[in-house]
Amino acid sequence: MGITRRTLLVGAGAGAVAVVLAACTPQPSPTTSPTATRPPRPRPTLAPGAAPEPAAWVRSAWSTDPYARGAMSYLPAGATPRLREDLSSALAQRVFFAGEATDPDRPGTVPGAVDSGRRAAAEVVAASSSEERIAVIGAGAAGAAAARALSDAGRTVTVFEARERTGGRIRSISGKDWPFTVQLGAWLSPTEDAGTLGGTLAAEGIHRIGFDAATGWSKDGAAPTVDGGPLKAALERAANAASDVPVDEALTAAGANPEDPALAAALAWVQATTGADTAKASSWYPPSFLPDALFGADGDLSVLVDDALDGVKVALASPVSRVAYDDSGVSLRLGTGEAQSFDRVVVTAPLGVLQRQGIEFSPALPFAQRGAIAGLASGFVETVWARFDEAFWKADADIWHVVGGDGPIRTWLNLRPVTGHPVLVGLVGGPDAEAFAKLGDDQALLGVRESLRFFVAETPSPSPTPTPSH
Ligand SMILES: Cc1cc2nc3c(=O)[nH]c(=O)nc-3n(C[C@H](O)[C@H](O)[C@H](O)COP(=O)(O)OP(=O)(O)OC[C@H]3O[C@@H](n4cnc5c(N)ncnc54)[C@H](O)[C@@H]3O)c2cc1C
């Protein structure tokens, strides 16, 4: 399923050649020979029939972002939800953990992150007195919820955020290129009320956009839409097996072929909505799969975090590199080298950051916690928003599945039916997302256009090369 196992057909010059995007890392520039002058390599173009170039496009790169290193956590085969509990255990009642990866009920989601922040804050309040100074590492949904609850409980709170903005994996952007707010992080929910966050969204006048009419397209035209039947049957069978195996293995054991284009499209949908690599994800605790509908949010979602941080001291561009703790308090070392002391700290840095030891702990974390960090998996999801001058496609549905083909993005949301604007949103998850994040802009754009090939109504006319808006 991975991009590394696929070939993207692109044409260079007159003839079509196969360029393997396997290594997807930037190529070193060719060294110039003093004796021979080589002609410049032509910019690769796609074989005829791919989608036209968008008028504007923008994409996320959470997989390579040093302060995210992934989109959401999941359980690989052999892991159990107990690991989330281990990860959230407090150290000496001084260092507390929150963040989506620690939430037992809704991990990998914004509501789960908010709940985890409130849970950690309640633990801190129970362990502390009202005059204490509490630090919170991270100004995402979990950090903001923790900071709000601690501040409301009378504690003096300082939030340290590595980036120059709040929100973490919630990222809404707007600009002249876009008729509405673009969401590069969380913005979807399988339910219309968005759980506990629904009230905040409604109060801010943020509307929900529903996506519920799915279609599949292959090189032969319209294909049956993705079918969750084989996956459901395989997982039911795997639930009774002697040991936990990855989802793909459970499918194979049940006689299905994960490489079959129809099933691969279904698995790509699972990966795009959960980040989980189905070649690794647990079949005992599988990622939630194949929602019938998705609800997006049309508006600036930073309010979900900024409302909670109202009145709280937030230090932006302040990465914490080390947390030292003992029975008397904690000391945080910032990226600048400066150290600051607090009574307690709530750590909400993402699992991917902890896995890469982005924060050093002194003394080292207990084995149970390190085991949890190593045992949980970071899933990858990347999002591409593309606005076209006009709709070139033949599909009216608002969820598109790409069945087969060589494009890296297998799932698309069509915003035209709800907004009237020819804007498509590509969702790619699992190892394909990690590979896509590493592509340069030129290659990523080719991947976008190749991925949409089956939906093109007729040969589009050439359009000027756009610059991605970041
Ligand atoms: C593309 C994508 C799509 C998603 N889609 C959905 C969705 O549709 N619905 C849904 O519910 N969820 C979705 N999620 C997941 C959701 O975004 C997360 O579960 C949630 O936002 C996590 O919140 P958090 O506070 O735990 O972590 P984050 O939001 O990651 O917050 C952690 C903060 O810590 C900061 N930080 C990291 N290291 C340091 C350091 N050393 N020092 C100081 N600060 C640091 C980070 O910059 C960040 O701001 C999606 C995620 C992605 C990436």
Short mmCIF file of C-alpha atoms and ligand atoms in Angstrom, two decimals:
data_model
loop_
_atom_site.label_atom_id
_atom_site.label_comp_id
_atom_site.label_asym_id
_atom_site.label_seq_id
_atom_site.Cartn_x
_atom_site.Cartn_y
_atom_site.Cartn_z
CA MET A 1 0.00 0.00 0.00
CA GLY A 2 2.87 2.36 0.65
CA ILE A 3 3.96 4.94 -1.84
CA THR A 4 7.31 3.22 -1.69
CA ARG A 5 5.73 0.21 -3.36
CA ARG A 6 4.11 2.16 -6.15
CA THR A 7 5.30 3.82 -9.26
CA LEU A 8 4.02 7.14 -10.48
CA LEU A 9 4.01 7.36 -14.24
CA VAL A 10 5.24 10.70 -15.37
CA GLY A 11 6.41 11.88 -18.73
CA ALA A 12 9.70 13.68 -19.14
CA GLY A 13 10.00 15.54 -22.41
CA ALA A 14 8.31 13.70 -25.26
CA GLY A 15 8.20 10.13 -23.96
CA ALA A 16 6.51 8.77 -20.88
CA VAL A 17 8.90 7.32 -18.35
CA ALA A 18 8.39 5.68 -15.02
CA VAL A 19 9.74 7.64 -12.12
CA VAL A 20 9.74 5.78 -8.84
CA LEU A 21 8.89 8.06 -5.97
CA ALA A 22 10.31 5.45 -3.65
CA ALA A 23 13.06 7.48 -2.19
CA CYS A 24 10.93 10.63 -2.11
CA THR A 25 13.81 12.44 -0.42
CA PRO A 26 15.26 15.46 -2.17
CA GLN A 27 17.83 14.41 -4.76
CA PRO A 28 21.31 15.86 -4.45
CA SER A 29 21.96 18.39 -7.19
CA PRO A 30 24.03 16.88 -9.99
CA THR A 31 27.70 17.83 -9.84
CA THR A 32 28.82 19.74 -12.90
CA SER A 33 31.63 18.22 -14.84
CA PRO A 34 34.40 20.64 -15.90
CA THR A 35 34.67 18.94 -19.30
CA ALA A 36 31.07 18.31 -20.33
CA THR A 37 27.99 20.47 -20.20
CA ARG A 38 24.83 18.54 -19.58
CA PRO A 39 21.51 19.99 -20.69
CA PRO A 40 19.26 20.90 -17.76
CA ARG A 41 16.88 18.10 -16.78
CA PRO A 42 13.39 18.87 -18.07
CA ARG A 43 10.77 19.45 -15.38
CA PRO A 44 8.77 16.22 -15.25
CA THR A 45 5.25 16.40 -16.51
CA LEU A 46 2.45 13.90 -16.23
CA ALA A 47 1.17 11.59 -18.91
CA PRO A 48 -1.91 13.05 -20.62
CA GLY A 49 -5.19 12.69 -18.78
CA ALA A 50 -4.09 13.77 -15.31
CA ALA A 51 -5.96 16.54 -13.50
CA PRO A 52 -5.06 20.14 -14.40
CA GLU A 53 -2.86 22.23 -12.14
CA PRO A 54 -4.80 23.86 -9.35
CA ALA A 55 -5.02 27.66 -9.18
CA ALA A 56 -3.92 27.42 -5.54
CA TRP A 57 -2.89 24.56 -3.30
CA VAL A 58 -1.52 24.04 0.16
CA ARG A 59 -0.55 20.95 2.10
CA SER A 60 0.36 19.83 5.60
CA ALA A 61 3.56 18.11 6.70
CA TRP A 62 2.78 16.84 10.20
CA SER A 63 4.84 13.70 9.71
CA THR A 64 8.07 15.67 9.46
CA ASP A 65 7.08 18.54 11.78
CA PRO A 66 9.52 18.42 14.74
CA TYR A 67 6.75 19.43 17.18
CA ALA A 68 4.21 16.86 15.95
CA ARG A 69 6.01 13.90 14.30
CA GLY A 70 2.67 12.42 13.41
CA ALA A 71 -1.07 13.08 13.38
CA MET A 72 -2.57 10.79 16.00
CA SER A 73 -1.62 7.74 18.06
CA TYR A 74 -2.89 4.19 17.58
CA LEU A 75 -2.30 0.71 18.98
CA PRO A 76 -0.02 -1.55 16.92
CA ALA A 77 -0.52 -5.34 17.07
CA GLY A 78 0.49 -6.61 20.49
CA ALA A 79 -0.18 -3.32 22.29
CA THR A 80 -3.09 -2.81 24.67
CA PRO A 81 -4.92 0.31 25.91
CA ARG A 82 -3.05 -0.21 29.20
CA LEU A 83 -0.12 1.58 27.55
CA ARG A 84 -2.14 4.82 27.44
CA GLU A 85 -2.71 4.50 31.18
CA ASP A 86 1.01 3.88 31.77
CA LEU A 87 1.88 6.93 29.68
CA SER A 88 -0.46 9.13 31.71
CA SER A 89 0.93 8.13 35.14
CA ALA A 90 2.25 11.07 37.15
CA LEU A 91 5.91 11.13 38.24
CA ALA A 92 6.46 11.88 41.92
CA GLN A 93 3.24 13.94 41.80
CA ARG A 94 5.35 16.57 40.04
CA VAL A 95 5.25 15.67 36.32
CA PHE A 96 1.83 14.98 34.82
CA PHE A 97 1.04 13.79 31.28
CA ALA A 98 -1.82 14.73 28.97
CA GLY A 99 -2.39 14.78 25.22
CA GLU A 100 -4.50 12.68 22.86
CA ALA A 101 -2.23 9.63 23.26
CA THR A 102 -3.05 9.43 26.97
CA ASP A 103 -6.83 9.47 26.60
CA PRO A 104 -8.41 6.04 27.16
CA ASP A 105 -11.75 6.77 25.48
CA ARG A 106 -11.16 8.98 22.44
CA PRO A 107 -7.44 8.84 21.66
CA GLY A 108 -6.35 10.48 18.43
CA THR A 109 -9.06 13.13 18.55
CA VAL A 110 -9.50 16.72 19.70
CA PRO A 111 -12.24 15.79 22.20
CA GLY A 112 -9.90 13.11 23.61
CA ALA A 113 -7.08 15.64 23.91
CA VAL A 114 -9.37 18.10 25.73
CA ASP A 115 -10.54 15.37 28.13
CA SER A 116 -6.92 14.39 28.82
CA GLY A 117 -6.01 17.98 29.65
CA ARG A 118 -8.91 18.26 32.09
CA ARG A 119 -8.00 14.90 33.66
CA ALA A 120 -4.38 15.95 34.18
CA ALA A 121 -5.46 19.32 35.60
CA ALA A 122 -7.73 17.56 38.12
CA GLU A 123 -4.77 15.40 39.20
CA VAL A 124 -2.58 18.48 39.64
CA VAL A 125 -5.26 20.33 41.60
CA ALA A 126 -5.70 17.32 43.90
CA ALA A 127 -1.93 17.22 44.55
CA SER A 128 -1.27 20.96 44.92
CA SER A 129 -2.19 23.98 46.97
CA SER A 130 -3.70 27.11 45.49
CA GLU A 131 -0.56 29.28 45.59
CA GLU A 132 1.47 26.89 43.44
CA ARG A 133 3.01 27.76 40.07
CA ILE A 134 2.23 25.23 37.36
CA ALA A 135 3.84 24.95 33.93
CA VAL A 136 2.09 23.40 30.94
CA ILE A 137 4.17 22.21 27.98
CA GLY A 138 2.24 22.62 24.71
CA ALA A 139 -0.57 24.98 23.65
CA GLY A 140 -2.65 22.45 21.70
CA ALA A 141 -6.11 21.23 22.69
CA ALA A 142 -4.83 19.25 25.71
CA GLY A 143 -2.52 22.00 27.00
CA ALA A 144 -5.18 24.68 26.61
CA ALA A 145 -7.80 22.56 28.43
CA ALA A 146 -5.34 21.82 31.25
CA ALA A 147 -4.31 25.47 31.53
CA ARG A 148 -7.94 26.65 31.64
CA ALA A 149 -8.90 24.17 34.38
CA LEU A 150 -5.78 24.96 36.43
CA SER A 151 -6.29 28.69 36.11
CA ASP A 152 -9.97 28.34 37.08
CA ALA A 153 -8.80 26.40 40.15
CA GLY A 154 -6.66 29.37 41.17
CA ARG A 155 -3.23 28.08 40.16
CA THR A 156 -0.69 30.39 38.53
CA VAL A 157 -0.16 28.90 35.08
CA THR A 158 2.47 29.44 32.39
CA VAL A 159 2.13 27.62 29.06
CA PHE A 160 5.30 26.97 27.06
CA GLU A 161 4.65 26.45 23.36
CA ALA A 162 7.43 25.52 20.94
CA ARG A 163 5.81 27.07 17.88
CA GLU A 164 5.06 30.70 17.18
CA ARG A 165 1.34 29.93 17.32
CA THR A 166 -1.13 28.11 19.52
CA GLY A 167 -3.37 25.25 18.35
CA GLY A 168 -0.90 22.38 17.84
CA ARG A 169 -2.48 19.87 15.46
CA ILE A 170 -5.43 22.20 14.92
CA ARG A 171 -4.40 24.52 12.10
CA SER A 172 -6.84 26.82 10.31
CA ILE A 173 -5.52 29.21 7.68
CA SER A 174 -7.16 31.79 5.49
CA GLY A 175 -5.95 34.12 2.79
CA LYS A 176 -6.76 35.73 -0.50
CA ASP A 177 -6.24 32.44 -2.36
CA TRP A 178 -9.09 30.78 -0.51
CA PRO A 179 -12.82 31.47 -0.45
CA PHE A 180 -13.10 29.93 3.03
CA THR A 181 -10.93 28.72 5.88
CA VAL A 182 -8.54 25.89 5.03
CA GLN A 183 -7.94 23.20 7.65
CA LEU A 184 -4.56 21.49 7.63
CA GLY A 185 -5.09 19.58 10.89
CA ALA A 186 -8.14 18.36 12.77
CA TRP A 187 -11.51 19.46 11.37
CA LEU A 188 -13.55 16.31 10.83
CA SER A 189 -15.80 14.25 13.03
CA PRO A 190 -17.96 11.19 12.31
CA THR A 191 -20.82 12.82 14.21
CA GLU A 192 -22.52 16.12 13.50
CA ASP A 193 -22.53 17.44 17.07
CA ALA A 194 -18.68 17.10 17.40
CA GLY A 195 -19.13 15.79 20.93
CA THR A 196 -18.27 18.17 23.74
CA LEU A 197 -16.81 20.71 21.29
CA GLY A 198 -20.06 21.17 19.41
CA GLY A 199 -21.21 23.90 21.79
CA THR A 200 -18.02 25.96 21.30
CA LEU A 201 -18.25 25.65 17.52
CA ALA A 202 -21.90 26.68 17.50
CA ALA A 203 -21.22 29.63 19.84
CA GLU A 204 -18.48 30.83 17.49
CA GLY A 205 -20.81 30.60 14.50
CA ILE A 206 -18.79 27.77 12.95
CA HIS A 207 -20.98 25.65 10.71
CA ARG A 208 -20.71 21.94 10.11
CA ILE A 209 -20.28 20.66 6.54
CA GLY A 210 -21.55 17.15 5.91
CA PHE A 211 -19.92 14.66 3.53
CA ASP A 212 -22.08 11.60 3.06
CA ALA A 213 -22.34 10.65 -0.61
CA ALA A 214 -19.40 8.42 -1.54
CA THR A 215 -18.26 7.23 -4.93
CA GLY A 216 -15.35 5.16 -6.19
CA TRP A 217 -13.54 5.56 -9.54
CA SER A 218 -11.01 3.33 -11.21
CA LYS A 219 -9.27 3.39 -14.58
CA ASP A 220 -12.36 1.68 -15.99
CA GLY A 221 -14.74 4.37 -14.71
CA ALA A 222 -17.17 4.31 -11.80
CA ALA A 223 -16.35 1.50 -9.37
CA PRO A 224 -18.40 0.15 -6.48
CA THR A 225 -17.82 2.36 -3.47
CA VAL A 226 -15.58 0.99 -0.74
CA ASP A 227 -16.98 -2.02 1.08
CA GLY A 228 -16.21 -2.51 4.76
CA GLY A 229 -17.54 -6.09 4.69
CA PRO A 230 -14.23 -7.97 4.24
CA LEU A 231 -12.54 -5.84 6.89
CA LYS A 232 -15.35 -6.34 9.39
CA ALA A 233 -15.38 -10.11 8.79
CA ALA A 234 -11.60 -10.38 9.11
CA LEU A 235 -11.55 -8.39 12.35
CA GLU A 236 -14.34 -10.52 13.84
CA ARG A 237 -12.31 -13.62 13.00
CA ALA A 238 -9.10 -12.08 14.35
CA ALA A 239 -10.80 -11.20 17.63
CA ASN A 240 -10.93 -14.94 18.40
CA ALA A 241 -7.33 -15.68 17.36
CA ALA A 242 -4.70 -16.83 19.88
CA SER A 243 -2.60 -13.72 19.36
CA ASP A 244 -3.03 -10.19 18.09
CA VAL A 245 -1.97 -9.72 14.47
CA PRO A 246 -1.87 -6.61 12.26
CA VAL A 247 -5.04 -5.76 10.35
CA ASP A 248 -3.51 -6.65 6.95
CA GLU A 249 -2.47 -10.05 8.29
CA ALA A 250 -5.97 -10.62 9.65
CA LEU A 251 -7.34 -9.87 6.20
CA THR A 252 -4.94 -12.32 4.56
CA ALA A 253 -5.81 -14.99 7.15
CA ALA A 254 -9.47 -14.48 6.26
CA GLY A 255 -8.71 -15.08 2.57
CA ALA A 256 -8.79 -11.41 1.47
CA ASN A 257 -6.01 -9.67 -0.40
CA PRO A 258 -5.06 -6.22 1.01
CA GLU A 259 -3.43 -5.41 -2.35
CA ASP A 260 -6.72 -5.88 -4.22
CA PRO A 261 -7.57 -2.39 -5.53
CA ALA A 262 -11.07 -2.27 -3.99
CA LEU A 263 -9.84 -3.45 -0.60
CA ALA A 264 -6.76 -1.21 -0.86
CA ALA A 265 -9.11 1.77 -1.38
CA ALA A 266 -11.02 0.79 1.77
CA LEU A 267 -7.76 0.47 3.71
CA ALA A 268 -6.61 3.86 2.38
CA TRP A 269 -9.86 5.35 3.75
CA VAL A 270 -9.13 3.76 7.15
CA GLN A 271 -5.58 5.14 7.07
CA ALA A 272 -6.66 8.61 5.96
CA THR A 273 -9.16 8.94 8.81
CA THR A 274 -7.12 7.28 11.58
CA GLY A 275 -3.47 7.62 10.56
CA ALA A 276 -2.96 3.96 11.41
CA ASP A 277 -0.77 1.80 9.18
CA THR A 278 -2.98 -1.26 8.63
CA ALA A 279 0.17 -3.36 8.11
CA LYS A 280 0.97 -2.65 11.80
CA ALA A 281 -2.32 -1.73 13.51
CA SER A 282 -3.80 -4.13 16.05
CA SER A 283 -6.71 -6.28 14.92
CA TRP A 284 -7.73 -6.75 18.57
CA TYR A 285 -7.93 -3.01 19.14
CA PRO A 286 -8.42 -1.87 15.54
CA PRO A 287 -8.61 1.74 14.42
CA SER A 288 -12.20 2.90 13.96
CA PHE A 289 -12.98 2.35 10.33
CA LEU A 290 -15.06 3.39 7.37
CA PRO A 291 -17.38 6.08 8.68
CA ASP A 292 -20.53 6.41 6.55
CA ALA A 293 -20.29 10.17 6.78
CA LEU A 294 -17.89 12.87 7.93
CA PHE A 295 -18.65 16.33 9.25
CA GLY A 296 -16.18 19.12 8.73
CA ALA A 297 -16.08 22.54 10.33
CA ASP A 298 -16.26 25.69 8.26
CA GLY A 299 -14.43 28.39 10.20
CA ASP A 300 -11.36 29.26 12.23
CA LEU A 301 -10.90 26.39 14.68
CA SER A 302 -8.15 28.15 16.63
CA VAL A 303 -10.99 29.42 18.86
CA LEU A 304 -11.15 25.92 20.35
CA VAL A 305 -7.74 26.57 21.89
CA ASP A 306 -7.58 30.35 22.17
CA ASP A 307 -10.86 30.67 24.07
CA ALA A 308 -9.51 28.26 26.68
CA LEU A 309 -6.22 30.19 26.90
CA ASP A 310 -7.95 33.52 27.49
CA GLY A 311 -6.16 35.25 30.39
CA VAL A 312 -3.47 32.54 30.68
CA LYS A 313 0.22 33.45 30.28
CA VAL A 314 1.50 31.75 27.10
CA ALA A 315 5.16 31.84 26.07
CA LEU A 316 5.29 31.21 22.30
CA ALA A 317 8.42 30.07 20.42
CA SER A 318 9.55 28.50 23.70
CA PRO A 319 10.42 24.83 23.18
CA VAL A 320 11.18 22.94 26.38
CA SER A 321 14.20 20.68 25.95
CA ARG A 322 14.54 19.20 29.45
CA VAL A 323 12.34 18.50 32.45
CA ALA A 324 14.18 17.86 35.74
CA TYR A 325 12.08 16.88 38.73
CA ASP A 326 12.35 15.76 42.34
CA ASP A 327 10.12 15.77 45.40
CA SER A 328 10.38 19.52 45.78
CA GLY A 329 9.52 20.74 42.27
CA VAL A 330 10.45 20.85 38.61
CA SER A 331 12.94 22.78 36.54
CA LEU A 332 12.36 23.34 32.83
CA ARG A 333 15.16 24.07 30.42
CA LEU A 334 14.07 26.10 27.41
CA GLY A 335 15.56 25.99 23.93
CA THR A 336 17.37 29.22 24.73
CA GLY A 337 19.24 27.45 27.53
CA GLU A 338 17.36 29.41 30.20
CA ALA A 339 15.94 27.37 33.14
CA GLN A 340 12.70 28.13 34.99
CA SER A 341 11.36 26.54 38.18
CA PHE A 342 7.79 25.52 38.91
CA ASP A 343 5.99 23.43 41.49
CA ARG A 344 4.58 21.01 38.92
CA VAL A 345 4.34 20.55 35.16
CA VAL A 346 1.81 19.08 32.72
CA VAL A 347 3.52 17.65 29.63
CA THR A 348 1.30 17.53 26.51
CA ALA A 349 3.97 17.11 23.82
CA PRO A 350 2.77 14.63 21.15
CA LEU A 351 3.69 10.94 21.31
CA GLY A 352 5.89 11.33 18.22
CA VAL A 353 7.93 14.02 19.99
CA LEU A 354 8.34 11.84 23.09
CA GLN A 355 9.33 8.87 20.89
CA ARG A 356 12.12 10.92 19.37
CA GLN A 357 13.19 12.08 22.81
CA GLY A 358 12.37 15.67 21.91
CA ILE A 359 12.24 16.34 25.65
CA GLU A 360 14.84 14.91 28.03
CA PHE A 361 13.65 13.85 31.48
CA SER A 362 15.88 13.82 34.53
CA PRO A 363 15.77 11.37 36.18
CA ALA A 364 14.89 9.25 33.14
CA LEU A 365 11.28 8.18 32.78
CA PRO A 366 10.39 4.91 34.55
CA PHE A 367 10.45 1.75 32.39
CA ALA A 368 6.63 1.54 32.32
CA GLN A 369 6.42 5.00 30.79
CA ARG A 370 9.24 4.41 28.35
CA GLY A 371 7.62 1.09 27.42
CA ALA A 372 4.36 2.93 26.73
CA ILE A 373 6.07 5.53 24.56
CA ALA A 374 7.84 2.82 22.57
CA GLY A 375 4.81 0.52 22.46
CA LEU A 376 2.22 2.99 21.16
CA ALA A 377 2.39 3.99 17.50
CA SER A 378 2.31 7.43 15.90
CA GLY A 379 -0.02 7.51 12.91
CA PHE A 380 0.38 9.81 9.94
CA VAL A 381 -2.22 11.88 8.09
CA GLU A 382 -1.54 14.61 5.57
CA THR A 383 -4.04 16.94 3.95
CA VAL A 384 -3.90 18.74 0.60
CA TRP A 385 -6.31 21.52 -0.32
CA ALA A 386 -6.53 22.34 -4.02
CA ARG A 387 -8.63 25.09 -5.58
CA PHE A 388 -9.22 24.87 -9.31
CA ASP A 389 -10.31 27.57 -11.75
CA GLU A 390 -13.22 25.39 -12.66
CA ALA A 391 -14.52 21.95 -11.83
CA PHE A 392 -12.86 19.46 -14.20
CA TRP A 393 -14.44 16.39 -12.68
CA LYS A 394 -17.31 14.15 -13.51
CA ALA A 395 -18.20 12.94 -9.99
CA ASP A 396 -20.99 14.74 -8.11
CA ALA A 397 -20.44 12.86 -4.84
CA ASP A 398 -18.64 14.55 -1.97
CA ILE A 399 -16.41 11.62 -0.87
CA TRP A 400 -14.24 10.13 -3.61
CA HIS A 401 -12.29 6.88 -3.38
CA VAL A 402 -9.52 6.22 -5.89
CA VAL A 403 -9.59 2.52 -6.79
CA GLY A 404 -6.22 1.41 -8.16
CA GLY A 405 -3.89 3.66 -10.11
CA ASP A 406 -0.54 5.15 -9.22
CA GLY A 407 -1.44 8.32 -7.32
CA PRO A 408 -0.40 8.65 -3.68
CA ILE A 409 -3.73 10.12 -2.47
CA ARG A 410 -6.66 7.70 -2.46
CA THR A 411 -9.33 9.72 -0.67
CA TRP A 412 -10.78 13.08 -1.69
CA LEU A 413 -13.50 15.33 -0.33
CA ASN A 414 -15.35 17.45 -2.86
CA LEU A 415 -16.31 20.81 -1.37
CA ARG A 416 -18.20 22.00 -4.43
CA PRO A 417 -21.62 20.54 -3.57
CA VAL A 418 -21.70 22.35 -0.20
CA THR A 419 -19.73 25.51 -0.92
CA GLY A 420 -20.16 26.05 -4.64
CA HIS A 421 -16.38 26.44 -4.98
CA PRO A 422 -14.26 24.03 -7.05
CA VAL A 423 -12.10 22.96 -4.10
CA LEU A 424 -10.96 19.40 -3.41
CA VAL A 425 -9.38 18.12 -0.21
CA GLY A 426 -7.06 15.12 -0.44
CA LEU A 427 -6.57 12.94 2.63
CA VAL A 428 -3.70 10.48 2.81
CA GLY A 429 -2.82 8.36 5.83
CA GLY A 430 -0.38 5.79 7.15
CA PRO A 431 2.97 5.24 5.41
CA ASP A 432 1.71 6.96 2.23
CA ALA A 433 1.24 10.12 4.29
CA GLU A 434 4.75 9.92 5.72
CA ALA A 435 6.17 9.50 2.21
CA PHE A 436 3.99 12.30 0.82
CA ALA A 437 5.18 14.73 3.51
CA LYS A 438 8.77 14.13 2.41
CA LEU A 439 8.09 15.01 -1.24
CA GLY A 440 9.25 18.30 -2.65
CA ASP A 441 6.51 20.65 -3.88
CA ASP A 442 6.94 19.71 -7.56
CA GLN A 443 6.62 16.00 -6.88
CA ALA A 444 3.75 16.51 -4.45
CA LEU A 445 1.85 18.51 -7.05
CA LEU A 446 2.40 15.77 -9.63
CA GLY A 447 1.09 13.28 -7.08
CA VAL A 448 -2.03 15.38 -6.51
CA ARG A 449 -2.76 15.59 -10.24
CA GLU A 450 -2.01 11.91 -10.84
CA SER A 451 -4.26 10.93 -7.93
CA LEU A 452 -7.20 12.73 -9.53
CA ARG A 453 -6.74 11.22 -12.99
CA PHE A 454 -9.78 8.92 -12.86
CA PHE A 455 -12.11 11.81 -12.09
CA VAL A 456 -11.16 14.00 -15.05
CA ALA A 457 -14.16 14.54 -17.32
CA GLU A 458 -12.19 15.52 -20.42
CA THR A 459 -8.66 16.57 -21.32
CA PRO A 460 -8.17 19.85 -19.48
CA SER A 461 -6.48 22.81 -21.10
CA PRO A 462 -3.02 23.73 -19.74
CA SER A 463 -2.94 26.26 -16.92
CA PRO A 464 -0.06 28.29 -15.42
CA THR A 465 2.12 26.78 -12.71
CA PRO A 466 0.95 27.97 -9.29
CA THR A 467 3.15 28.56 -6.28
CA PRO A 468 1.96 26.70 -3.19
CA SER A 469 0.63 29.10 -0.56
CA HIS A 470 2.15 28.19 2.81
C1 LIG B 1 -4.00 16.05 9.52
C2 LIG B 1 -4.71 15.76 10.82
C3 LIG B 1 -6.05 15.52 10.80
C4 LIG B 1 -6.72 15.26 11.99
N1 LIG B 1 -8.05 15.08 11.93
C5 LIG B 1 -8.74 15.00 13.08
C6 LIG B 1 -10.14 15.07 13.04
O1 LIG B 1 -10.71 15.18 11.95
N2 LIG B 1 -10.82 15.00 14.21
C7 LIG B 1 -10.18 14.92 15.40
O2 LIG B 1 -10.85 14.90 16.45
N3 LIG B 1 -8.83 14.87 15.47
C8 LIG B 1 -8.11 14.92 14.34
N4 LIG B 1 -6.75 14.94 14.37
C9 LIG B 1 -6.07 14.70 15.65
C10 LIG B 1 -6.08 15.94 16.53
O3 LIG B 1 -5.54 17.02 15.81
C11 LIG B 1 -5.24 15.65 17.75
O4 LIG B 1 -5.71 14.50 18.42
C12 LIG B 1 -5.27 16.80 18.76
O5 LIG B 1 -5.25 18.06 18.15
C13 LIG B 1 -4.08 16.62 19.68
O6 LIG B 1 -4.06 17.64 20.65
P1 LIG B 1 -2.88 17.61 21.73
O7 LIG B 1 -3.04 18.81 22.56
O8 LIG B 1 -2.83 16.28 22.37
O9 LIG B 1 -1.55 17.70 20.87
P2 LIG B 1 -1.02 18.96 19.90
O10 LIG B 1 -2.20 19.61 19.33
O11 LIG B 1 -0.03 18.36 19.06
O12 LIG B 1 -0.42 19.91 21.01
C14 LIG B 1 0.86 19.69 21.53
C15 LIG B 1 1.60 21.01 21.51
O13 LIG B 1 2.88 20.81 22.10
C16 LIG B 1 3.80 21.60 21.39
N5 LIG B 1 5.14 21.06 21.64
C17 LIG B 1 5.72 19.96 21.12
N6 LIG B 1 6.95 19.80 21.62
C18 LIG B 1 7.15 20.82 22.48
C19 LIG B 1 8.24 21.22 23.30
N7 LIG B 1 9.39 20.51 23.34
N8 LIG B 1 8.12 22.34 24.05
C20 LIG B 1 6.98 23.09 24.01
N9 LIG B 1 5.92 22.76 23.23
C21 LIG B 1 6.01 21.64 22.49
C22 LIG B 1 3.35 21.50 19.96
O14 LIG B 1 3.86 22.54 19.17
C23 LIG B 1 1.84 21.55 20.12
O15 LIG B 1 1.35 22.86 20.02
C24 LIG B 1 -6.03 15.21 13.21
C25 LIG B 1 -4.67 15.46 13.23
C26 LIG B 1 -4.02 15.74 12.05
C27 LIG B 1 -2.55 16.04 12.09
#
